[in-house]
mmCIF file of C-alpha atoms in Angstrom:
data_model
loop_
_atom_site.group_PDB
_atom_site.id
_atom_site.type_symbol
_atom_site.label_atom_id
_atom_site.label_comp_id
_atom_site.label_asym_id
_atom_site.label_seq_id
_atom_site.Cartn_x
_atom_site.Cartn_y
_atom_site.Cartn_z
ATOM 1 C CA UNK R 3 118.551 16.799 76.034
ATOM 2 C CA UNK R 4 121.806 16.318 74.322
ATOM 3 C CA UNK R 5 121.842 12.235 73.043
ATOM 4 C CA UNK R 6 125.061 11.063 70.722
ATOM 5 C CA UNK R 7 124.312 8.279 68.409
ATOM 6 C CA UNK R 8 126.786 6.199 66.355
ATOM 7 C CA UNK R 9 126.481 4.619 63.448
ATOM 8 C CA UNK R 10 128.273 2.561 60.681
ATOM 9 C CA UNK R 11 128.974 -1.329 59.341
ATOM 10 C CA UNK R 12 128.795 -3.363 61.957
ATOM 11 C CA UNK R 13 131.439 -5.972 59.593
ATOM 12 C CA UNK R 14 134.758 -5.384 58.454
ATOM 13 C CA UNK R 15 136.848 -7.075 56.838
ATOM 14 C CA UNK R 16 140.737 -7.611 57.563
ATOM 15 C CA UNK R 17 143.113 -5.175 56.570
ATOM 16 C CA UNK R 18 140.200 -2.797 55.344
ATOM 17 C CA UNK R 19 139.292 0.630 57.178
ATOM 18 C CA UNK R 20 136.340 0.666 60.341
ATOM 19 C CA UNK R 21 134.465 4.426 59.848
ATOM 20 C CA UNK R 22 132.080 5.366 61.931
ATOM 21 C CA UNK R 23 129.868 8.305 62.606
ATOM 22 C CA UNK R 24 128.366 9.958 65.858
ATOM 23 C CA UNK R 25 125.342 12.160 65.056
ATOM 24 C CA UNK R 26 124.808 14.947 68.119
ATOM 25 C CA UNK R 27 121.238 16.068 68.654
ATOM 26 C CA UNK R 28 120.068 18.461 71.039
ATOM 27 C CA UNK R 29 123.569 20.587 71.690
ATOM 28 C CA UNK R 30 125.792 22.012 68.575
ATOM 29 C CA UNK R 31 128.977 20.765 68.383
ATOM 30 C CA UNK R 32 129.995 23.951 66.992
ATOM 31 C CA UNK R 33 129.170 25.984 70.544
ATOM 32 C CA UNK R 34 132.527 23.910 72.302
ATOM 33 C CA UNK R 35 133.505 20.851 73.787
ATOM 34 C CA UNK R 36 135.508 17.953 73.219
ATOM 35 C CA UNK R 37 134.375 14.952 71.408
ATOM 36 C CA UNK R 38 135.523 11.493 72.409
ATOM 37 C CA UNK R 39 135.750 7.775 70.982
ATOM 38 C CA UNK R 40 136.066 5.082 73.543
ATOM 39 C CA UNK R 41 136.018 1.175 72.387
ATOM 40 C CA UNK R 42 135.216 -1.820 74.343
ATOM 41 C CA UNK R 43 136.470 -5.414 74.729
ATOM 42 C CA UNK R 44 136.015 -8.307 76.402
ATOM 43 C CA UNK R 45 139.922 -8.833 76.631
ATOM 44 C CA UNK R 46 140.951 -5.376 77.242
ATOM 45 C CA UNK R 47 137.722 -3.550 78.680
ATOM 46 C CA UNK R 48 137.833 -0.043 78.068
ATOM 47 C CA UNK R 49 140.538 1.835 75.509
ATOM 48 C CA UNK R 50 139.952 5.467 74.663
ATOM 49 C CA UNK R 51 141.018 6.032 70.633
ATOM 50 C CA UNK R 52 140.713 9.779 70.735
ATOM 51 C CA UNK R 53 138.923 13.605 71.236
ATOM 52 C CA UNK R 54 138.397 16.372 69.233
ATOM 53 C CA UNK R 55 136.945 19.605 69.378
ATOM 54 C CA UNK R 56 135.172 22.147 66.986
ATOM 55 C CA UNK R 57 138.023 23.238 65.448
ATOM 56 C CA UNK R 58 139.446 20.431 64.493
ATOM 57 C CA UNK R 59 141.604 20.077 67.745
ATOM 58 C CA UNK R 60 143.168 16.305 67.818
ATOM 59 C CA UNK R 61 144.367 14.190 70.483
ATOM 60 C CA UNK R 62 144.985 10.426 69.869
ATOM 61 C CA UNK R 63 145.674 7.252 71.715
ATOM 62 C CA UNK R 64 149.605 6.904 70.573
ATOM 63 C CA UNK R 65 149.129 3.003 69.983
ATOM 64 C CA UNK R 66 146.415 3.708 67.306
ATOM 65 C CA UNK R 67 147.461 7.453 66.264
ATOM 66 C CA UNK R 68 149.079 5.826 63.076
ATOM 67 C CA UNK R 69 145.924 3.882 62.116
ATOM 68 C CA UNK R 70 143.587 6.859 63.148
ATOM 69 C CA UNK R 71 141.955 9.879 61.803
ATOM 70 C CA UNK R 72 138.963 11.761 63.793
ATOM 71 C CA UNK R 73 137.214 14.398 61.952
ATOM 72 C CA UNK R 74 134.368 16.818 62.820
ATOM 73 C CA UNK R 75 131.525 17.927 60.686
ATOM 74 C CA UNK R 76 129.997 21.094 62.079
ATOM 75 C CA UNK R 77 127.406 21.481 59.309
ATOM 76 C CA UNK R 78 125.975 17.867 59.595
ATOM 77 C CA UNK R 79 126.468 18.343 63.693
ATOM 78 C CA UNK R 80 128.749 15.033 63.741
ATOM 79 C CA UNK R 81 132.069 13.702 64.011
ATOM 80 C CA UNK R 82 133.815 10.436 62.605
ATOM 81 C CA UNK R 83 135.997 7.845 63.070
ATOM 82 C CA UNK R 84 138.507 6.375 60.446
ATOM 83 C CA UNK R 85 140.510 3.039 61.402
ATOM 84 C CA UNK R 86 142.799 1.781 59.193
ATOM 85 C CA UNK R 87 144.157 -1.738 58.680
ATOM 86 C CA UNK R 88 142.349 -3.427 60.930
ATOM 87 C CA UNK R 89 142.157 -6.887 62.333
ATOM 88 C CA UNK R 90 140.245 -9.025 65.448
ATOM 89 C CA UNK R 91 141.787 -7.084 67.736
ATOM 90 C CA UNK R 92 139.851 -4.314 66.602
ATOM 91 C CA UNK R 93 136.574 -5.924 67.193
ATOM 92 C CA UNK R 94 134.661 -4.254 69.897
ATOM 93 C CA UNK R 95 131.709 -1.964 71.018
ATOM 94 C CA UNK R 96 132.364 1.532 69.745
ATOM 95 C CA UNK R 97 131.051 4.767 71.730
ATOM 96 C CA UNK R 98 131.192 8.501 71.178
ATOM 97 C CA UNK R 99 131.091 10.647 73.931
ATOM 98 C CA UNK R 100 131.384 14.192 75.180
ATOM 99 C CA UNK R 101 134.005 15.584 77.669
ATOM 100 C CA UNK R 102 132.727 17.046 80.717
ATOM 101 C CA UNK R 103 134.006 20.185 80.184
ATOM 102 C CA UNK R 104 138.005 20.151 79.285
ATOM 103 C CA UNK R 105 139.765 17.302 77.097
ATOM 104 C CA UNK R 106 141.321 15.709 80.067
ATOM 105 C CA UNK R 107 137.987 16.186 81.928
ATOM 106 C CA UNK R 108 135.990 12.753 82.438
ATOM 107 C CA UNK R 109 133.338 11.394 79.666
ATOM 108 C CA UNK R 110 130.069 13.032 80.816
ATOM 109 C CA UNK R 111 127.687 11.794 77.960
ATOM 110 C CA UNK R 112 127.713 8.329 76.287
ATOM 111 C CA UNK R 113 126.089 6.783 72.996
ATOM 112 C CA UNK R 114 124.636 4.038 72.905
ATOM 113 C CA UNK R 115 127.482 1.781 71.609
ATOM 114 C CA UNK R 116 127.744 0.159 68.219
ATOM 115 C CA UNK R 117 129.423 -2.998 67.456
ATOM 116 C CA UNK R 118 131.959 -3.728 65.230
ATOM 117 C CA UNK R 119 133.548 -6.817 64.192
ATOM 118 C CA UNK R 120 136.110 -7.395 61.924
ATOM 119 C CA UNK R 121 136.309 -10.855 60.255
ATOM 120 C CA UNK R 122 136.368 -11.594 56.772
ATOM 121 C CA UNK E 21 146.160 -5.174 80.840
ATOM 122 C CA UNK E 22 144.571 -2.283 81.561
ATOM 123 C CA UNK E 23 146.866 0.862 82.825
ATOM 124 C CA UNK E 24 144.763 1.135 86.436
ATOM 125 C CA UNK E 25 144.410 -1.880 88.082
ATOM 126 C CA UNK E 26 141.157 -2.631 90.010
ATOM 127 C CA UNK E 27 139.722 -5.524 91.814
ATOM 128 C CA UNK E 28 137.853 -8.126 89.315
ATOM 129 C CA UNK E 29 135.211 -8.045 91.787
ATOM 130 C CA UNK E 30 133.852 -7.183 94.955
ATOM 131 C CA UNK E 31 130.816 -8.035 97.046
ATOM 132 C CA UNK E 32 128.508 -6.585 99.969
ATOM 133 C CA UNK E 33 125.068 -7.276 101.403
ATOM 134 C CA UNK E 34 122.260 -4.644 100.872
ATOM 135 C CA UNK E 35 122.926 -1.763 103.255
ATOM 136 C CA UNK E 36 126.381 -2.307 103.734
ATOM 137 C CA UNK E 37 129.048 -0.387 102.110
ATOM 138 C CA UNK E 38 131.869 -1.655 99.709
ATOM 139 C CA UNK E 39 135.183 -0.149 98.307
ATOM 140 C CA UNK E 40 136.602 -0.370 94.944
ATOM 141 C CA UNK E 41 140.405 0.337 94.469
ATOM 142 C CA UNK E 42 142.091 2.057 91.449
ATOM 143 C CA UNK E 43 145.687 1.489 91.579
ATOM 144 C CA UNK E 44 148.153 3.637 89.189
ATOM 145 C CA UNK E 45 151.209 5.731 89.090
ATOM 146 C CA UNK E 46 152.269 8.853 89.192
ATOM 147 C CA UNK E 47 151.623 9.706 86.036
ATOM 148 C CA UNK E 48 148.254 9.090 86.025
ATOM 149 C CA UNK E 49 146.211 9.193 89.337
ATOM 150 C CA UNK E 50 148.626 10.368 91.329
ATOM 151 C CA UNK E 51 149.565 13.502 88.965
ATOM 152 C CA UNK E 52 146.503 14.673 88.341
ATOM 153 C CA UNK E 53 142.951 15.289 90.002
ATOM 154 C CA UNK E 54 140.927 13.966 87.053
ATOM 155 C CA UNK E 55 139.614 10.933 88.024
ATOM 156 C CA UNK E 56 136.276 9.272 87.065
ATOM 157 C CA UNK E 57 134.492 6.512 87.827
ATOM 158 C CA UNK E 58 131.724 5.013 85.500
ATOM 159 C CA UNK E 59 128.528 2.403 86.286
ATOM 160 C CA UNK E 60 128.131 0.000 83.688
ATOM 161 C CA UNK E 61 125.201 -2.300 83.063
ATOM 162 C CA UNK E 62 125.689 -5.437 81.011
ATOM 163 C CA UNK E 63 124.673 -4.126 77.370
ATOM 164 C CA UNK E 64 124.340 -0.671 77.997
ATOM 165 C CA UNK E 65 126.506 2.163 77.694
ATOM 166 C CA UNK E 66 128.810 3.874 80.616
ATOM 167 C CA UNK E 67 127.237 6.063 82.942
ATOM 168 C CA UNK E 68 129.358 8.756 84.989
ATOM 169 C CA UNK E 69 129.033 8.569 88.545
ATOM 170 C CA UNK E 70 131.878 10.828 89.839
ATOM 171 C CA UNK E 71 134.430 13.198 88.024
ATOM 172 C CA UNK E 72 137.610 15.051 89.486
ATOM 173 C CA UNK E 73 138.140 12.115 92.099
ATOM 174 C CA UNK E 74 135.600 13.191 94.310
ATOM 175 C CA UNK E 75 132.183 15.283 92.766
ATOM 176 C CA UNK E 76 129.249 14.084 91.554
ATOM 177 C CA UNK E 77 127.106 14.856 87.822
ATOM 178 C CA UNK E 78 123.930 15.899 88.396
ATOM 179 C CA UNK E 79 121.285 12.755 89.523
ATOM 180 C CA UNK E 80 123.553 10.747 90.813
ATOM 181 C CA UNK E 81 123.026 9.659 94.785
ATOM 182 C CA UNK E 82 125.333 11.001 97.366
ATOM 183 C CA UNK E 83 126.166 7.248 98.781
ATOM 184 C CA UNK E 84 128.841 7.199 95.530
ATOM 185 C CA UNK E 85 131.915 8.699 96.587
ATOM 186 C CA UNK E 86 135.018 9.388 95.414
ATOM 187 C CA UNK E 87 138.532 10.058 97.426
ATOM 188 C CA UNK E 88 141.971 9.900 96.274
ATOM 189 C CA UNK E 89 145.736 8.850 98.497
ATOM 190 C CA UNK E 90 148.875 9.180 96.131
ATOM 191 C CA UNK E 91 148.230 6.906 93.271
ATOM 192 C CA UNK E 92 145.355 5.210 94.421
ATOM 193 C CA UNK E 93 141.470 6.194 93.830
ATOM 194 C CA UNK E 94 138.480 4.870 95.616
ATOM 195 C CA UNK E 95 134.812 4.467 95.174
ATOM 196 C CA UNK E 96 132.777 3.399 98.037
ATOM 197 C CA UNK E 97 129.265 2.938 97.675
ATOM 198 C CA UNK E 98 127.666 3.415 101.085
ATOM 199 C CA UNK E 99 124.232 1.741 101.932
ATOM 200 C CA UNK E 100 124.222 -0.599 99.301
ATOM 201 C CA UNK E 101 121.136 -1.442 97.031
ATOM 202 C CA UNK E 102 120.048 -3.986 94.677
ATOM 203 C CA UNK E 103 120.283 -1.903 91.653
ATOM 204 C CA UNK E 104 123.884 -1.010 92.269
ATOM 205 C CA UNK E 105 125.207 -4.150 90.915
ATOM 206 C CA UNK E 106 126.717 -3.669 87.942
ATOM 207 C CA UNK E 107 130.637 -3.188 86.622
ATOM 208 C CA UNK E 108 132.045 -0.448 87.937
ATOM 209 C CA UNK E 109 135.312 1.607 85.765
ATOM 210 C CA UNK E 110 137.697 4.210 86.527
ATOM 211 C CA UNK E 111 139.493 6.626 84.698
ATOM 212 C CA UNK E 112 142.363 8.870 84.997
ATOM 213 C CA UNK E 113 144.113 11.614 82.905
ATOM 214 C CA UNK E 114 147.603 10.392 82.171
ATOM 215 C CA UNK E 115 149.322 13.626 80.772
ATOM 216 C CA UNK E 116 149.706 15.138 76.781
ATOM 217 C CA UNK E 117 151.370 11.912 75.866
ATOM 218 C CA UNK E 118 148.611 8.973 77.009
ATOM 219 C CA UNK E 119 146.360 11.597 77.759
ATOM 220 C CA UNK E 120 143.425 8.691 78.515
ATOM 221 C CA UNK E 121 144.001 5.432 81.202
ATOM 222 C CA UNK E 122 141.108 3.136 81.806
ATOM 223 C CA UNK E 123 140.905 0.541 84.404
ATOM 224 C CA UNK E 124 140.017 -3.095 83.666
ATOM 225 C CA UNK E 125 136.269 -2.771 85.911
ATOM 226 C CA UNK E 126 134.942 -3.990 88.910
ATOM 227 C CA UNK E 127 132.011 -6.272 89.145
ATOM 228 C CA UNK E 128 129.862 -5.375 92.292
ATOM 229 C CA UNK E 129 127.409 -8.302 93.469
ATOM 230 C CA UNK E 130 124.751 -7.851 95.668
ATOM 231 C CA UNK E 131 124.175 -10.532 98.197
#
């Protein structure tokens, strides 16, 4: 059973950079599909941030692409999340998740969520 | 805003069936056939009831179902239950640019 479980500080301050991990267990990222952050917010419900595959393949949300990196870690079976400059706005419920089968395919498998808030 | 816009809420008795619209443009729902539609409980995590506008994952009843007319989606949920109130999202794929659209949920209540 595949499960996806993020992880990181669950404060950040203003200005600083949000990084957060999603640990894959029971499927290896290395063996395909695409790998997804999604955040949540009260104001602005659900935003995808971006996907990425095994090989490093990148596709990010243009309003946070210049704030954004997503990595993959095939060894460690996991893939990140680095947020740059950040403020309130970027205060929400982060999940990983996996495509369904191609990058514009829907979000078949969810973590559990972590939240984030940013306030100094 | 969100980029689909859906109804902040809808309502039905048990049994009965209920609709929920997903209204967006040409560039998203109406230009492709990849939309989904997620089942949210309050504090847990989105669930994926129906992908590619109209099939179902694997466990998930046959009274969700998914159609599509230009560049608006539907979910009805036929025969109602208790257990199906919760928010209810959909998603489309909005091309190499946007790539991802969300819309803003849909809170079904159970009367």
């Amino acid at each position: 059973q595949v499960q996806l479980q993020e992880s990181g500080p669950g404060l950040v301050k203003p200005s600083e950079t949000l990084s957060l991990t999603c640990a894959v267990s029971g499927y290896s990222i290395s063996s395909g599909y695409y790998w997804a952050w999604i955040r949540q917010t009260p104001g602005k419900g659900l935003e995808w941030i971006g996907s990425i595959d095994q090989s490093g393949d990148r596709y990010y949300n243009p309003f946070l692409k210049n704030r954004l990196t997503i990595s993959v870690d095939t060894s460690k079976n996991q893939f990140s999340l680095k947020l740059s400059s950040v403020t309130a706005a970027d205060t929400a419920v982060y999940y990983c998740a996996r495509h369904r089968e191609l990058v514009n395919d829907a979000f078949h498998m969810w973590g559990q969520g972590t939240l984030v808030n940013v306030s100094s | 805003q969100s980029a689909l816009t859906q109804p902040r809420s809808v309502s039905g008795s048990p049994g009965q069936s209920v609709t929920i619209s997903c209204t967006g443009t040409s560039s998203d729902v109406g230009g492709y056939n990849y939309v989904s539609w997620y089942q949210q409980y309050p504090g847990k995590a989105p669930k994926l009831i129906i992908y590619d506008v109209n099939k179902w994952p694997s466990g998930v009843p046959a009274r969700f179902s998914g159609s599509k007319s230009g560049d608006t989606a539907s979910l009805t949920i036929s025969g109602l239950q208790a257990e199906d109130e919760a928010n209810y999202y959909c998603c489309s794929y909005a091309g190499a640019y946007t790539h991802v659209v969300f819309g803003g949920g849909t809170k079904v209540t159970v009367l």
